[in-house]
Amino acid sequence: MHDILLRVLDYTNTVFLFYFVAANIVYTILMILSLYTVSLHAIWARHKPYKDLADSPVTPPVALIVPAHNEENAIVQTVLSLLDLNYPEKEILVVDDGSTDSTVERLIEKFQLRPLDLIYRESLKTGRPKAIYHNPEWPQLFVLSVKHGGKPHALNSGINMARSPYFCTVDADCIIESDALLRLMAPVTQSTEETVVSGGIVRIANGCTIKEGRITKLDLPKTWIELCQTVEYIRTFLFGRPGWSALNATFITSGAFCLLHKESVIKAGGFSRDTVTEDIDMIASLRHYMAAHKRKYRIQFTTDPICWTEAPRTVKMLARQRRRWQLGLTQTILKNQNMMFNPKYGLTGLLSMPFHAYLEALGCVVEALGTVLIPVSYVVGGMPLSMFLVFMFLAIGYGTLLSMGSVVLEEITLRRYPKLKHVMILMAYAVLENIGYRQMVTIFRAQGVLQYFAGRKHWETVHHKGLEVAGAHGN
Amino acid sequence: MLYIEDLIVIVRWLALIVAIIDLVLVAYILLRRIARDRYYARKDAAHERFSVVVRQFGSGVSEMSHTVIALSKACTPAETAAVQELLIGSMTVENRERISDLLFQLGYVQTWAIQAFGRSRGKELMALITSGQPYAPAPKSWKQNFRKISRLRAFAVKRALPVAYFGHLAPRFAERLLAEALQDPSPYVTRPAVAALGKTLSPVAVPILLEQLRRASKGQSDIPVRAAKAALVRHSSGNLSEFLPFLESREERLRLLVVDTIREMLTSKPLLVADVPVELYDWFINHAVHDTSADVRARSAAVISRFHDRKSIDTLRALLCDEDEYVRLHSVRACADPFYSVMVEDLVGCMIDRRWRVREAAAKSLAAVGSAGARSLADFFLTTNDRYASEQIADELQRSGLIFQLVSMLGTSDLEADQAAAVCRKMAGMGMISLFSYLLQRDMPTPARNELTKILEACSAAQPESAGQQAPPPDDPTKNRTAPFLGTAVAPATTAAGD
């Protein structure tokens, strides 16, 4: 019996070893590509090409669509930050997705909104909103109150109401930097190909102080879980996505802050309710549509338009968030599996999809099993110390290098953290997050994959406490 | 042969290497922070030290020779960066020539040119500028064999940075440098060169940019159409004669882009009709309306509307009757100007257009042409039986805030109080009572409240069969405020059908 167990462990350990080696090789290639892209973009951005867009009549108008479900703590600050955006022509459409708290009331009170009976035309099937609120004194702002139908439904309602050729999805708990929309639009105006999506990066705002929709004091969060997420976000957005963007093979952009071409989205069928990560699904739908119509296009990811968001503050909420993301990724990949290894989709089909399927979606199950089985294997004598250390190095040691590298890249390019103390803390957590935090997140992600195979279709709600607002309540 | 026992040694070494790299990265950050702090401290000091000199030179108080001596003392990278920033920041239309000359004499222009074009070519261009000779492209050399490598972003980005500075210089310096930048194989250099050509505001740049636009329209260039347009739009309408040959092009797309550029130029700046060349005026008044491309006709409307004369009225009238939806749409939008209040009747006619975009634009334009337009909008609203036109007008009354003025007139002795009441009555009859119900729950003058109450009561009495259709779902946040009348309203007509 013991021999059989050892034999099984031997085989599984070989699988784990191949997985870890392959994953680290791919991550290293992505890291090099990202380093190249991000550094050059940082140099290129020195002459601030986006500044010309601010006063150019040629800059396309943008509708900012904010789906909100029970966001009473954050919504006013978010809207204030959007009103304050430096952009020549914008409309702000807050879509209240059947909130049961006072999300709408807060907005009505702050902006003196009145219910109006405005025309609502359905380019995408959504049904008429329950109410539309507007105040001519804030001509850019409209609030739509719709029956609870989920984020995709809210986004589609916003698209129906939008008049601009581009729209930008913004999460209701996000603070957008003043020039971020201009920076997000810059790749669209500078490209000879049609740019249907332009994604920006998301940072953690926990610990920062906010006033009138602006971050007035940039600080790091206090708890380990939030600090680990801060490093994790930096790593994900600076070491990974820019690499795929350089290959024009972006498969994931964060729906928290993403610019999309309205007509293309409508023709691609709008946001779908088939998955719980409508943002990833939208990218896949657009790729399908563009490939089917043989249109030349780009899906761009840029590292300097920054959106600040609130991260989960407890392990329970973090677990829910990560399970949801993983469930959505798995749903999207399996829904669009015909893209896999399909040259019709270019490098997205040949490289990006297999990477996201095998390393990002299903890989976490292997990684989670490895996290549990490798120590067990060592303890029961199924693995020599030397092999155990190899695994530890691959799982932890190399990870610290990636995380440290991303913090350094942040410091060289974006430099959002003003104090040396901040950077040192981040570097410390770049090491520490690899011991415990990453393994924990891997297990949550694996649970997400299992949820998919167990037939789960809906997401778990993540509750936010709300960001720290300077002065009274900020509302 | 690698034995498993050896792995422990390898892992130990690997872990050590990772730890060392991590420590090196920490040290790098520390040193970089210290270096940056020093750099910015020096730059701030230089800003303070040289700002008076630059200000005096910019305002014409101090001489070139004195300023050159004073600013030559800036020699560290932080100091030169500060001086460059100060000089570029203090440029105005009046002193641009002098400050450009100063930048040239201080050697900054040469440094940028060398950075962008290489040492020998940079110096050649400097010689051309000094001698006042026209620009001549570089003769063929072995370096051109490496154009594909030069296209790579890694090599191009550093060449692109100084190109952005050229746009700030006076045309005498900028023209030759930017002409050279446009020859660069990389789009990372040519794109900022096009943007910089826009900033020079030199008439010489206009034909170059138009040529870039032509090439972009055919997909023969790395310059996006939008970038070429944005650069052209910066130029003044005094250069419009350069556009004529392109308006007569046989390519529809090029004509469209040129007309659209003129439109953007004229809408972003005040236009002096005297600036418009006769031929160009003639093209828009007599030819644009018959252009084979509907897009060209559509975009021409906005240009024509800027002429503000009798002929423009006649031409716009003709365009309002165009068979193409987008021509009518743009023509209606072009009339959103008090000068075209004489066209109110024509705009009212567009309220029953079969396309909703045209109806929407007509309502907006009527609201924008002034009181005559607003009155006609209200009159038409009261007399029309067209459902879609009524919905569109009601939408505009609410969006523009006109409805609040109308409500405030209710029950007063205002001459238009009756008309205001009639408008409110019709809106209530169409089921558009959300705002009225809301207002009744708020503070409002008693006469207006009484009148509004009367209107809503009359409306609910007239249509009892529709009761309940407008009732909001139980979780509607407005339900408490709208309760008195919601139960008796007709179904809202706000999801407009019609295309």
Coordinates of C-alpha atoms in Angstrom, one line a residue, chain B residues 21 25 34 56 87 119 143 162 186 227 236 276 367 387 395 423:
Chain B
I21 CA 19.1 39.9 -6.9
L25 CA 16.9 45.5 -6.4
I34 CA 18.5 59.4 -3.5
Q56 CA 13.1 89.3 -18.3
L87 CA 12.1 78.8 -21.9
R119 CA 25.4 63.6 -35.1
K143 CA 22.5 53.9 -43.0
P162 CA 13.1 65.7 -29.1
S186 CA 9.4 54.8 -37.5
A227 CA -3.6 62.6 -36.0
S236 CA -6.0 79.2 -38.5
V276 CA -12.5 82.4 -46.5
A367 CA -34.2 74.9 -28.5
R387 CA -46.4 60.6 -31.5
D395 CA -37.5 64.7 -24.2
V423 CA -47.5 71.8 -22.6

